[in-house]
Amino acid sequence: MHKILRTFAFLLLSVLACSPAFGQKIFDGEDGYRLWLKYDLLSDQQSIKTYRKQISSIYVAGDSATTTVIRDELSHALSGLLGKQPKFVEAVGKHALVVGTPSSSADIRNADLSELKGLGKEGFVIKSLELSGKPVTLIAANTDVGALYGTFHLLRLIQTEQPLRELEIVEKPKIDVRVLNHWDDMDRHVERGFAGESIWDWHKLPDYTYPRYYDYARANASIGINGTVLNNVNANAITLTPHYLDKVEALADLFRPYGIKVYLSIKFSSPQLIGGLKTSDPLDPTVKQWWKDKVEEIYARIPDFGGFLVKANSEGQPGPGDFGRTHAEGANLLADALAPHGGVVMWRAFVYANEKNEERSKQAYSEFKPLDGKFHDNVLIQVKNGPIDFQPREPFSPLFGATPKTPMMMEFQITMEYLGFSTHLVYLGTMYEEALQSDTYAKGKGSTVAKVVDGSLFNNHISGIAGVSNIGTDRNWTGHIILQSNWYVFGRLAWDHELTTADIADEWVRMTLSNDEKVVSTVTDMMMRSREITVNYMTPLGLHHIMGVGHHYGPGPWVKDLGREDWTSVYYHKAGKDGIGFDRSPTGVNSVEQYFSPLKEEYAKAETTPEELLLWFHHLPWDYTVKSTGRDLWDELVHRYYQGAADVTAMHNQWQSLQDELDPLQYHQVDMALTIQEKEARWWRDACVTYFQTFSQRPLPKGFEKPEKTLKEYMDMRFPYAPGQG
Ligand code: GCV
C-alpha cells in the first residue's frame, strides 16, 4: 500500500514539475492588447436582439481609405459584439446603419442636415431618422474622418449597452490639435517609459510594419486623438535626415486614413548638426533658408505633416538663447518655414535655469508673458499643467490666462514618471479635470484653464492639448491594464473637456473590463479615489518633488547636494526644526503674484490656501493647526501618509472582491500590481515619516505602526536600473 502511495505521489509531483510553471498558475484570458476595443459578445441576449434589428444592414458611402477603415471596424466590432457578421449593402435599406458625408452620399445630401454646418472637418451627427423614406440610424459628417469618429462613438454606445433609439447626437471637438507626445528615442528607449520599448521600430521601418501600428491608430481614432509626435523632445537631429524621413513618411501614410497627422520633435541646432552650417541663429539668413528647404523636403513626402514640437534652452537642449535670441524669434523661424504648408510649431514653456536669480516655479511665466503677441499665428506655447514638473499635485501653471494673444496649449503627462511608474493604479482623469476646471480668473470668474486651452476665453484662432504617452511594446501597451484608462481619458477630455471623468471611467471600465454593475461601480470607485490616495502616500498637503534622484522611483526626501539646487528634494520641502513647506507667499519668493485676483490673495495666506496646496505655498510650523481636522501639522502629515497606504490596501481588497466577475488574466495582472503598490505605498509612508520626524522631533500619533526600517536603511537603497531614465 505504501509503495502504491509513494508511486502515486511521485507521479503527481513529476506531472506538476513538468508543467510549464511549477507552483504557479497559468492564466488564460485577456492580456490587454485589445485595449478598450475588445468587442466581445455582449452578455445581454435581449440587447443583442434589439441591436441586430436596428442594424439589419450597413451602408457606408464612399470609397476612400478612411471608409475602408470604417467598414473594417464595423465588421470586426459588430460580428464580435452581436455574434453575427453584419450585412454590408450598397444602398440605404430599412433599419440600416448609414455612414457617409453629403459628398459621398446623395441620400445624406438630400437630407440637408443643418447640424453639419457648424461641425467642421471632425464633427459628426448620429441620428435616428427617415432617410429617403426608410427608418435608419445615420452617422453623417462633413468628411470621412468625421464619419470615422462618429462610427467609434456609435460602437461605444453598443459596447456600453446604450439604447440606439431616437438618437440626436451632435459632436465636434473643442480643441483643434489633440496629440500624443512620445518621448521615444531612435534606439527605442523611451524616456520615462515604463511599458517596454518604443513601439516604433526605426530600424525596420519603412518596409516592415507591425499590426500594432494599425491598432495604435485605431485606438487613437476611437478617442479622437488626431496627431502624434513620434520622437522625444530631447530630440536627435538625425530624424530630419532623408534616411529617417523615409520612415516617418511610412508611418504618416499608415496613420492618414485614421485622421492622425505626424509631427516631429526637432533639435534647434539641426542646421549645424546635420546641415553643415556654422550657426543655428534664428535670424541668420542661411539658417532660415535651411529650415525652409528642410520643411519643403518634408512636405514633398508628407503633404499633411503636422509640424514641429520644440524643447529649447531647457535642461541642456540648444535654443535661440544660445545666440542671444528670444523664444519668439526661435519659434517664428520655424513657424515661417511651416506656415505655407499649414504646419504648426508647438514651442514648450518648460524652461528653467539655475543661473537665473529666480525661483524655478516662476521662470516660465517670467520668460513667456512678456513675449505675448510676439509669436506668429501658427505657434502654440505648450505648457505643463503645473509650474514645476508633473507632480502628483500642483496648482495650475499661472501662464494659463496670462497671454491673451498667444494660444497656450496644455501638456499633461500620461506616463507615470512621478506617480509610481507602471505599477501604481492611479487614474489621472481626476488630475486632468482638476487642472482644466481650475479658475484662472483671467477675465473674471469662470475663466477656467479649459477655456484658455480651447481658445474660447481669448478667441484664439488655434488650440491644442498634448499628452506624454505611456505606451510601449508591453503586450498590454501601458504596463498595467488600468493605466490604459489614462490614455483613454486623455483622448476623451481632449475631445470634450466638459465630460466628467467619472463618466469616462465608467465607459472605459465597461469597454475594457465588463458591463457587470458590480465591476463597474467597484472599479470606477477605485479609479476615482486613486489619485488622491497616491497624493496622500507620496506628497500630501502640497509637498512636491521629493522622489528618488534621477530615475524618480520611490521616496527621496533627503536628496540634496546635486549640481542644481532645484533638482534636490530639500530645496522643495525645506523641512527644518521650525517647520516644513516652501514659502511662495509675498513673505517668500512671491510666486503667488503671478496669479490673478482673488487667487493671489487667497494663496498669499495659509488660512485661505486650499489645504491640498498648503505646503506648496507656505512654510508652516509643526504645530500649525490644520483647519479641516484640527490636528497639528505634524499629526496631519502623518495621518495622511498612513491613510494613503491604508487606502491602497482597501483598494486591493476591492479588486479582490471582483475575482469571480473578471477575466482571470486581467484580474491577476492588476492583482500583482496592487501587491507592489501596497508595498511601495508603505515604503513611501515609512521613509517620508521617518525622515520628516528628524525635523519635527515629535512622536508618531498613538496607534500607528512603527516604520519597518531605519532612516539610514531607506536612504541607502539604490536603483541604478530603474526603467525609463533620461
Ligand atoms: C523629456 C522632466 C523629466 C525629463 C523630461 C523633462 C521635459 O524633467 O524628468 O525626463 O525630458 O521633464 O519635460 O522636457
XYZ file of C-alpha atoms and ligand atoms in Angstrom:
740
model
C 0.000 0.000 0.000
C 2.830 2.354 0.972
C 4.527 1.558 -2.269
C 1.383 2.443 -4.242
C 1.037 5.732 -2.383
C 4.681 6.559 -2.925
C 4.389 5.797 -6.633
C 1.267 7.936 -6.882
C 2.915 10.833 -5.060
C 5.974 10.517 -7.291
C 3.831 10.547 -10.432
C 1.843 13.544 -9.223
C 4.972 15.515 -8.433
C 6.505 14.605 -11.805
C 3.434 15.854 -13.644
C 3.457 19.101 -11.651
C 7.186 19.582 -12.075
C 6.950 19.085 -15.838
C 4.127 21.592 -16.247
C 5.371 24.893 -17.640
C 5.181 26.847 -14.424
C 5.533 24.551 -11.491
C 3.878 26.010 -8.454
C 2.383 28.831 -10.486
C -0.986 29.118 -12.054
C -1.270 29.657 -15.778
C -3.871 32.296 -16.597
C -5.574 32.228 -19.941
C -7.583 35.213 -20.935
C -7.491 38.825 -21.913
C -3.908 40.053 -21.952
C -4.879 43.673 -22.538
C -3.687 44.013 -26.120
C -7.183 44.809 -27.392
C -7.474 47.795 -25.066
C -10.999 49.221 -24.879
C -11.798 47.830 -28.330
C -12.356 44.259 -27.184
C -15.700 43.781 -28.922
C -16.578 40.554 -27.105
C -20.102 39.204 -27.393
C -22.493 41.263 -25.259
C -23.810 39.307 -22.328
C -27.388 40.565 -22.568
C -29.284 38.493 -25.170
C -32.132 40.983 -25.363
C -29.764 43.840 -26.228
C -28.157 41.722 -28.915
C -31.537 41.022 -30.477
C -32.518 44.685 -30.414
C -29.224 45.877 -31.889
C -29.395 43.261 -34.631
C -32.860 44.525 -35.591
C -31.770 48.134 -35.506
C -28.743 47.388 -37.692
C -30.153 44.929 -40.151
C -27.757 46.153 -42.838
C -24.915 48.630 -43.171
C -24.336 51.117 -45.949
C -21.036 53.008 -45.807
C -20.909 55.540 -48.634
C -17.645 56.443 -50.344
C -14.502 54.627 -51.322
C -11.618 56.323 -49.543
C -9.012 54.663 -47.356
C -10.945 56.012 -44.374
C -14.236 54.468 -45.470
C -12.424 51.156 -45.765
C -11.297 51.615 -42.169
C -14.916 52.347 -41.187
C -16.212 49.191 -42.878
C -13.450 47.053 -41.365
C -14.073 48.417 -37.886
C -17.827 47.911 -38.114
C -17.411 44.422 -39.448
C -14.901 43.457 -36.770
C -16.788 45.141 -33.946
C -20.338 44.080 -34.720
C -19.506 40.493 -35.530
C -17.878 40.325 -32.097
C -20.421 42.288 -30.074
C -23.530 40.879 -31.728
C -22.169 37.462 -32.647
C -23.079 37.737 -36.317
C -21.260 39.142 -39.328
C -23.137 42.330 -40.345
C -24.596 42.629 -43.843
C -22.940 45.356 -45.917
C -25.083 46.762 -48.743
C -24.676 49.365 -51.455
C -27.787 51.443 -50.828
C -29.864 52.722 -47.954
C -32.080 49.928 -46.625
C -34.807 49.770 -44.000
C -33.344 49.731 -40.451
C -29.892 50.183 -41.869
C -26.892 51.852 -40.326
C -25.888 54.514 -42.845
C -22.491 56.193 -42.696
C -21.331 58.943 -45.006
C -20.973 62.583 -45.949
C -23.026 64.903 -48.168
C -20.417 64.432 -50.875
C -20.241 60.644 -50.674
C -24.000 60.027 -50.440
C -26.904 61.622 -52.328
C -29.284 60.431 -49.601
C -27.353 62.378 -46.981
C -27.043 65.377 -49.302
C -30.771 65.367 -49.871
C -31.490 65.079 -46.147
C -29.984 68.557 -45.887
C -28.777 68.206 -42.307
C -28.447 71.705 -40.895
C -26.406 70.369 -37.930
C -23.481 69.636 -40.210
C -22.890 73.308 -40.929
C -21.023 74.147 -37.737
C -19.235 70.839 -37.342
C -16.065 71.466 -39.320
C -13.878 68.637 -40.522
C -14.040 66.436 -37.457
C -17.546 66.693 -36.054
C -20.381 64.265 -36.687
C -24.082 63.690 -36.251
C -25.705 60.434 -35.181
C -29.446 60.437 -35.730
C -32.385 58.105 -35.827
C -34.398 59.387 -38.771
C -36.043 58.538 -42.066
C -33.635 58.712 -44.956
C -35.172 58.533 -48.436
C -38.298 57.209 -46.738
C -36.589 54.477 -44.722
C -36.051 54.428 -40.962
C -32.297 54.293 -40.339
C -29.555 55.120 -37.895
C -27.404 57.709 -39.610
C -23.799 58.706 -38.958
C -23.103 61.788 -41.037
C -20.167 64.167 -41.154
C -18.527 66.644 -43.477
C -15.509 64.400 -44.009
C -14.786 60.701 -43.877
C -12.658 61.215 -40.773
C -15.644 62.849 -39.054
C -17.669 59.785 -40.057
C -14.963 57.554 -38.564
C -15.207 59.425 -35.250
C -18.983 59.012 -35.405
C -18.569 55.295 -36.061
C -16.436 54.853 -32.962
C -18.986 56.834 -30.976
C -21.796 54.560 -32.096
C -19.722 51.476 -31.304
C -19.068 52.861 -27.833
C -22.826 53.154 -27.306
C -23.217 49.492 -28.183
C -20.194 48.376 -26.154
C -21.634 50.101 -23.115
C -25.121 48.770 -23.901
C -26.853 52.100 -24.517
C -30.108 52.223 -26.457
C -29.929 53.230 -30.118
C -33.454 54.659 -30.207
C -34.236 58.305 -31.023
C -30.618 59.289 -31.297
C -29.850 63.013 -31.657
C -26.120 63.260 -31.116
C -24.137 66.218 -32.408
C -20.456 66.333 -31.559
C -17.351 68.220 -32.506
C -14.031 68.501 -30.713
C -13.496 71.526 -28.500
C -9.732 71.585 -29.107
C -8.068 71.565 -32.545
C -4.706 69.845 -32.046
C -5.013 66.716 -29.867
C -1.683 64.959 -29.815
C 0.287 62.305 -28.038
C 3.913 63.162 -27.347
C 6.165 60.133 -27.476
C 9.379 60.623 -25.557
C 10.814 57.833 -27.703
C 14.450 57.737 -28.729
C 15.723 56.393 -32.011
C 17.247 53.348 -30.248
C 13.762 52.517 -28.921
C 14.468 53.615 -25.361
C 11.520 55.559 -24.009
C 12.370 58.390 -21.641
C 10.089 57.999 -18.617
C 8.576 54.989 -20.343
C 7.638 52.043 -18.151
C 5.902 49.754 -20.618
C 8.724 48.281 -22.647
C 10.463 49.744 -25.649
C 9.243 52.283 -28.149
C 6.608 50.839 -30.450
C 8.415 52.467 -33.399
C 10.889 50.028 -34.823
C 13.025 52.632 -36.560
C 15.498 50.049 -37.744
C 12.938 48.051 -39.705
C 10.881 50.962 -40.980
C 9.850 51.886 -43.634
C 9.422 48.439 -45.192
C 8.488 46.430 -42.154
C 5.390 47.405 -40.225
C 3.521 45.732 -37.391
C -0.198 45.195 -36.735
C 0.453 47.239 -33.592
C 0.879 50.383 -35.711
C -2.645 49.952 -37.070
C -4.063 49.112 -33.678
C -2.369 52.210 -32.270
C -4.092 54.271 -34.960
C -7.463 52.621 -34.316
C -7.197 53.193 -30.586
C -6.300 56.843 -31.035
C -9.011 57.470 -33.611
C -11.541 55.834 -31.313
C -10.948 58.592 -28.736
C -10.391 61.444 -31.168
C -6.621 61.876 -30.958
C -5.598 63.446 -34.253
C -1.836 63.693 -34.055
C 1.290 62.016 -32.812
C 4.711 63.463 -32.131
C 6.834 60.434 -32.848
C 10.078 61.248 -31.055
C 11.467 62.553 -27.786
C 11.512 66.287 -27.063
C 15.128 65.685 -26.092
C 15.468 65.303 -29.823
C 18.019 63.716 -32.063
C 18.768 65.739 -35.196
C 19.065 62.536 -37.190
C 15.260 62.310 -37.508
C 15.389 65.075 -40.095
C 17.826 63.234 -42.384
C 16.382 61.600 -45.537
C 17.008 58.099 -44.195
C 14.719 58.739 -41.230
C 12.230 60.859 -43.132
C 11.556 57.729 -45.236
C 10.476 56.052 -42.016
C 8.415 58.977 -40.801
C 6.702 59.037 -44.188
C 5.759 55.365 -43.867
C 4.102 55.994 -40.525
C 2.344 59.103 -41.826
C 0.913 57.086 -44.748
C -0.273 54.423 -42.390
C -1.933 56.835 -39.956
C -3.565 59.129 -42.533
C -6.779 57.110 -43.004
C -7.331 57.321 -39.246
C -7.179 61.121 -39.218
C -3.812 61.136 -37.459
C -1.087 63.538 -38.509
C 2.541 63.007 -37.645
C 4.704 65.675 -36.038
C 8.392 65.632 -35.117
C 10.348 66.975 -32.183
C 13.323 68.832 -33.578
C 16.691 69.830 -32.239
C 17.162 73.553 -32.574
C 20.809 73.152 -33.586
C 19.957 70.864 -36.531
C 21.320 73.336 -39.126
C 24.744 72.837 -37.551
C 24.408 69.179 -36.615
C 23.120 67.809 -39.899
C 23.157 70.830 -42.229
C 26.834 71.693 -42.067
C 26.103 75.350 -41.184
C 28.261 77.289 -38.787
C 25.336 78.612 -36.811
C 21.709 77.928 -35.904
C 20.993 81.571 -35.124
C 17.310 82.077 -35.947
C 17.965 85.463 -37.548
C 20.707 84.233 -39.855
C 19.503 84.088 -43.498
C 21.288 80.794 -44.208
C 19.582 79.238 -41.186
C 16.186 80.491 -42.355
C 16.811 79.054 -45.792
C 17.933 75.728 -44.309
C 14.694 75.325 -42.361
C 12.605 76.429 -45.355
C 14.291 73.789 -47.529
C 14.026 71.120 -44.860
C 10.330 71.798 -44.372
C 9.742 71.667 -48.140
C 11.537 68.331 -48.258
C 9.238 67.015 -45.514
C 6.025 68.247 -47.163
C 7.072 66.802 -50.515
C 6.870 63.430 -48.754
C 4.123 64.112 -46.244
C 1.663 66.705 -47.565
C -0.320 66.747 -44.311
C 2.689 66.826 -41.964
C 1.580 68.404 -38.673
C 4.613 70.432 -37.653
C 7.313 70.623 -35.001
C 7.486 70.284 -31.232
C 10.433 72.087 -29.652
C 12.184 71.912 -26.305
C 14.624 74.793 -26.426
C 17.011 76.203 -23.851
C 15.744 73.739 -21.310
C 17.658 71.047 -19.449
C 20.661 71.349 -21.743
C 18.800 71.464 -25.059
C 20.012 74.076 -27.546
C 17.794 77.024 -28.394
C 17.630 80.603 -29.582
C 19.034 81.770 -26.243
C 22.398 80.335 -27.327
C 22.502 83.102 -29.928
C 21.109 85.861 -27.744
C 17.641 85.495 -29.299
C 14.244 85.113 -27.658
C 11.923 82.134 -27.657
C 9.665 84.113 -30.004
C 12.472 84.590 -32.512
C 13.259 80.885 -32.333
C 9.656 79.775 -32.708
C 8.927 82.216 -35.531
C 11.859 80.916 -37.558
C 10.207 77.502 -37.697
C 6.687 78.891 -37.922
C 7.575 80.858 -41.052
C 9.005 77.778 -42.713
C 5.887 75.733 -41.845
C 3.197 78.360 -42.493
C 2.931 77.998 -46.286
C 2.213 74.282 -45.786
C -0.265 74.640 -42.930
C 2.068 73.270 -40.232
C 2.290 74.468 -36.647
C 5.010 74.913 -34.041
C 4.398 73.651 -30.518
C 7.027 75.524 -28.516
C 7.457 74.316 -24.969
C 7.460 76.652 -21.996
C 9.205 74.108 -19.759
C 12.221 76.342 -19.179
C 14.184 76.981 -16.045
C 17.814 77.748 -15.396
C 19.986 77.825 -12.351
C 21.750 80.954 -13.480
C 18.521 82.920 -13.290
C 18.096 84.572 -9.976
C 14.501 83.479 -9.721
C 12.678 80.571 -8.171
C 12.035 77.724 -10.590
C 8.235 77.775 -10.428
C 8.228 81.417 -11.570
C 10.561 81.231 -14.520
C 8.297 80.065 -17.348
C 5.853 82.884 -16.665
C 8.632 85.475 -16.432
C 10.103 84.326 -19.709
C 6.937 83.922 -21.780
C 4.478 86.525 -20.510
C 6.492 89.437 -21.920
C 6.549 87.663 -25.301
C 2.754 87.623 -25.607
C 1.820 88.947 -29.035
C 5.275 88.323 -30.483
C 4.649 84.806 -31.766
C 3.471 84.221 -35.313
C -0.002 82.838 -35.937
C 0.907 79.173 -36.252
C 2.752 78.961 -32.920
C 1.235 77.371 -29.827
C 3.039 77.536 -26.489
C 2.934 74.137 -24.827
C 2.753 74.442 -21.032
C 2.860 71.672 -18.440
C -0.228 71.671 -16.238
C 1.710 72.842 -13.180
C 4.574 75.295 -12.745
C 7.184 72.676 -11.753
C 7.023 69.276 -13.390
C 4.103 66.814 -13.466
C 3.992 66.315 -9.701
C 1.209 64.235 -8.104
C -0.386 67.571 -7.287
C 0.480 71.088 -8.380
C -1.539 74.257 -8.720
C -2.188 75.092 -12.372
C 0.549 76.972 -14.180
C -0.022 80.749 -13.938
C 0.776 81.008 -17.641
C -2.760 79.806 -18.352
C -4.693 83.011 -18.722
C -1.647 85.263 -18.797
C -1.189 85.535 -22.566
C -4.382 86.616 -24.339
C -2.661 86.918 -27.727
C -0.823 83.591 -27.614
C -2.543 80.210 -27.651
C -1.479 78.208 -24.597
C -1.531 74.506 -25.231
C -1.885 72.082 -22.309
C 0.775 69.403 -21.744
C -0.313 66.566 -19.471
C 1.842 63.604 -18.591
C 0.123 60.287 -19.175
C 3.189 58.242 -18.360
C 3.702 57.943 -14.610
C 7.143 59.438 -14.054
C 6.231 60.859 -10.658
C 3.283 58.642 -9.844
C 4.641 55.159 -9.310
C 5.711 54.168 -12.824
C 3.503 51.473 -14.323
C 2.749 49.527 -11.172
C 0.637 52.014 -9.235
C -3.041 52.194 -10.045
C -3.643 55.905 -10.486
C -6.434 57.152 -12.703
C -5.273 60.525 -13.941
C -8.674 61.694 -15.123
C -9.353 63.443 -11.830
C -5.990 65.195 -12.009
C -6.620 66.403 -15.575
C -10.107 67.516 -14.618
C -8.795 69.416 -11.592
C -6.321 71.307 -13.781
C -8.775 72.001 -16.614
C -11.563 73.142 -14.322
C -9.326 75.451 -12.251
C -10.461 79.035 -12.486
C -7.698 81.396 -13.612
C -9.932 84.491 -13.124
C -8.109 85.974 -16.137
C -11.350 87.571 -17.304
C -13.257 87.269 -14.068
C -14.966 84.267 -12.531
C -15.427 81.304 -14.841
C -12.195 81.837 -16.830
C -11.192 78.222 -16.485
C -7.953 76.721 -17.700
C -10.098 74.659 -20.094
C -11.391 77.848 -21.713
C -7.839 79.122 -22.118
C -6.751 75.845 -23.642
C -9.694 75.514 -26.036
C -9.134 79.092 -27.158
C -12.619 80.307 -26.250
C -11.565 82.706 -23.479
C -9.441 84.886 -25.737
C -10.842 83.871 -29.111
C -7.565 82.301 -30.188
C -7.620 81.001 -33.746
C -5.998 77.684 -32.820
C -5.953 75.460 -29.748
C -4.107 72.352 -28.633
C -3.524 69.742 -25.967
C -0.751 67.171 -25.627
C -0.334 64.053 -23.523
C 3.068 62.494 -22.882
C 2.392 58.918 -23.858
C 2.536 55.880 -21.588
C 2.662 53.430 -24.494
C 5.314 50.804 -25.115
C 5.816 47.323 -26.514
C 4.349 45.586 -23.467
C 1.607 43.273 -24.624
C -0.926 45.403 -22.728
C 0.596 48.632 -24.142
C 0.858 50.569 -20.873
C 2.387 48.083 -18.434
C -0.812 47.943 -16.353
C -4.297 47.363 -17.639
C -5.935 50.096 -15.577
C -3.355 52.609 -16.792
C -4.782 52.202 -20.288
C -7.571 54.360 -18.911
C -5.168 57.305 -18.705
C -4.526 57.189 -22.441
C -8.280 56.848 -22.885
C -9.309 59.694 -20.577
C -6.717 61.994 -22.093
C -8.239 61.488 -25.546
C -11.825 61.806 -24.366
C -11.126 65.049 -22.451
C -9.095 66.414 -25.349
C -12.212 65.920 -27.460
C -14.592 67.316 -24.856
C -13.300 68.703 -21.573
C -16.863 69.076 -20.328
C -17.293 65.328 -20.000
C -16.909 64.237 -16.410
C -14.033 61.959 -15.623
C -16.385 59.759 -13.607
C -18.461 59.134 -16.724
C -15.324 58.492 -18.747
C -14.102 55.993 -16.133
C -17.490 54.291 -16.258
C -17.424 53.842 -20.027
C -13.790 52.747 -20.011
C -14.472 50.057 -17.405
C -17.467 48.781 -19.367
C -15.471 48.571 -22.579
C -12.274 47.165 -21.108
C -13.341 45.021 -18.188
C -17.053 44.311 -18.038
C -20.564 45.750 -18.131
C -21.337 43.921 -14.890
C -22.708 46.540 -12.483
C -20.654 45.343 -9.533
C -17.458 45.551 -11.567
C -18.362 48.957 -12.963
C -19.211 50.524 -9.630
C -16.282 48.982 -7.737
C -13.602 49.758 -10.302
C -14.815 53.285 -11.044
C -14.824 53.949 -7.313
C -11.220 52.714 -7.074
C -10.197 54.789 -10.072
C -11.885 57.962 -8.900
C -10.200 57.812 -5.469
C -6.832 56.544 -6.654
C -5.084 59.833 -7.392
C -5.896 61.369 -4.008
C -4.770 58.159 -2.325
C -1.454 58.390 -4.157
C -1.008 62.048 -3.279
C -1.505 61.054 0.364
C 1.159 58.365 0.464
C 3.618 60.339 -1.691
C 3.245 64.090 -1.327
C 0.367 65.145 0.944
C -0.638 68.727 1.717
C 1.194 70.274 -1.235
C 4.604 68.644 -0.803
C 6.338 68.054 -4.133
C 9.461 66.785 -5.861
C 10.679 64.530 -3.054
C 11.224 61.350 -5.071
C 14.366 59.324 -5.760
C 17.050 61.180 -7.631
C 17.351 60.843 -11.422
C 15.028 57.920 -12.009
C 12.324 59.426 -9.752
C 11.480 55.980 -8.388
C 10.397 55.787 -4.761
C 10.823 58.300 -1.960
C 13.894 60.507 -1.638
C 13.036 63.472 0.590
C 16.681 63.510 1.758
C 18.081 64.201 -1.754
C 20.470 67.164 -1.609
C 23.812 68.431 -2.895
C 23.196 67.944 -6.613
C 24.596 70.122 -9.407
C 21.469 72.246 -9.237
C 19.629 73.211 -6.099
C 16.236 72.980 -7.806
C 16.810 69.316 -8.603
C 17.038 68.423 -4.906
C 14.217 67.482 -2.579
C 15.408 69.606 0.323
C 15.003 72.692 -1.868
C 11.312 71.875 -2.282
C 10.204 70.777 1.179
C 12.509 72.985 3.233
C 11.867 70.889 6.350
C 13.626 72.116 9.469
C 13.088 72.289 13.168
C 10.906 75.340 12.600
C 8.509 73.593 10.204
C 8.047 72.478 6.612
C 6.976 73.832 3.204
C 8.028 76.325 0.553
C 7.154 79.937 1.227
C 5.921 81.160 -2.127
C 3.792 83.850 -0.489
C 4.755 87.570 -0.501
C 6.969 86.919 2.531
C 8.869 84.341 0.473
C 9.552 84.075 -3.268
C 6.122 85.515 -4.021
C 5.111 83.244 -6.895
C 1.511 83.942 -5.868
C 1.851 87.327 -7.576
C 1.723 85.508 -10.923
C -1.914 84.533 -10.363
C -4.933 86.753 -10.913
C -7.004 88.100 -8.036
C -8.597 86.707 -5.965
C -6.254 83.709 -6.226
C -3.123 85.689 -5.465
C -4.690 86.969 -2.245
C -6.072 83.534 -1.339
C -2.756 81.772 -1.920
C -0.893 84.512 -0.047
C -2.293 83.368 3.304
C -2.143 79.863 4.737
C -5.671 80.210 6.143
C -7.182 80.774 2.703
C -4.961 78.419 0.710
C -6.663 75.117 -0.171
C -5.281 72.509 2.219
C -4.101 70.279 -0.603
C -1.701 73.094 -1.655
C -0.721 74.291 1.805
C 2.975 73.373 1.754
C 3.315 74.350 -1.890
C 2.744 77.973 -0.956
C 3.673 78.151 2.730
C 6.351 77.237 5.209
C 4.485 76.406 8.399
C 5.433 75.408 11.929
C 4.943 71.816 13.014
C 2.255 72.894 15.477
C 0.225 74.829 12.866
C -3.430 73.819 13.189
C -4.900 72.286 10.046
C -8.395 73.686 9.742
C -10.351 70.731 8.397
C -9.257 68.307 11.107
C -7.987 70.449 13.980
C -4.790 68.379 14.071
C -1.390 69.981 14.194
C 0.637 69.896 11.003
C 2.880 67.010 12.059
C -0.059 64.832 13.054
C -1.946 65.716 9.893
C 1.022 64.865 7.701
C 1.456 61.506 9.401
C -2.265 60.791 9.242
C -2.321 61.443 5.530
C 0.693 59.224 4.846
C -0.874 56.378 6.834
C -4.312 56.934 5.353
C -2.864 56.797 1.823
C -1.097 53.492 2.467
C -4.175 52.018 4.191
C -6.351 53.080 1.263
C -4.165 51.131 -1.152
C -4.809 48.018 0.910
C -8.525 48.826 0.792
C -8.325 49.241 -2.998
C -6.591 45.897 -3.234
C -9.407 44.301 -1.236
C -11.957 45.917 -3.514
C -10.198 44.438 -6.517
C -10.026 41.008 -4.905
C -13.763 41.101 -4.295
C -14.191 41.021 -8.078
C -12.168 37.904 -8.765
C -15.175 35.858 -9.878
C -16.508 38.609 -12.094
C -13.334 39.385 -14.027
C -11.317 37.788 -16.768
C -8.644 35.716 -14.953
C -5.664 37.265 -16.685
C -6.870 40.842 -16.294
C -7.658 40.071 -12.678
C -4.287 38.508 -11.976
C -2.221 41.233 -13.653
C -3.859 44.024 -11.688
C -3.749 41.950 -8.512
C 0.027 41.559 -8.814
C 0.480 45.268 -9.486
C -1.633 46.124 -6.444
C 0.608 43.915 -4.328
C 3.560 46.014 -5.460
C 1.643 49.224 -4.907
C 0.752 48.220 -1.357
C 4.412 47.574 -0.548
C 5.564 50.752 -2.210
C 2.908 52.904 -0.570
C 4.148 51.680 2.811
C 7.713 52.332 1.719
C 6.828 55.930 0.758
C 4.941 56.416 4.016
C 7.635 54.990 6.265
C 10.592 56.610 4.539
C 8.978 60.063 4.483
C 7.593 59.949 8.003
C 10.916 58.677 9.406
C 12.801 61.402 7.585
C 10.491 64.297 8.458
C 10.412 63.124 12.067
C 14.088 64.042 12.366
C 12.926 67.651 11.989
C 9.575 67.633 13.763
C 11.047 65.656 16.657
C 7.553 64.585 17.574
C 6.311 61.076 18.196
C 4.029 59.185 15.833
C 0.432 59.690 16.873
C -0.908 56.847 19.030
C -1.808 53.576 17.358
C 0.336 53.991 14.227
C 2.599 51.052 13.444
C 6.302 51.836 13.500
C 8.158 52.081 10.173
C 9.882 48.847 9.216
C 13.397 50.159 8.632
C 15.693 52.826 9.945
C 16.139 56.069 8.062
C 19.636 55.027 7.069
C 18.307 51.835 5.537
C 15.825 53.797 3.454
C 18.478 56.269 2.417
C 20.886 53.512 1.415
C 18.513 51.940 -1.085
C 19.772 52.251 -4.675
C 18.030 51.594 -8.001
C 20.543 52.054 -10.774
C 18.437 50.073 -13.227
C 15.065 51.678 -12.581
C 13.403 51.948 -16.003
C 12.800 54.980 -18.150
C 15.700 57.150 -17.071
C 16.503 60.204 -19.130
C 11.952 64.776 -21.716
C 11.349 66.182 -16.686
C 11.733 64.763 -16.981
C 12.594 64.662 -18.219
C 11.851 65.333 -19.385
C 11.576 66.781 -18.996
C 10.798 67.517 -20.063
O 12.462 66.901 -16.258
O 12.367 64.199 -15.884
O 12.838 63.305 -18.488
O 12.596 65.271 -20.568
O 10.798 66.794 -17.820
O 9.588 67.588 -19.935
O 11.393 68.014 -21.002
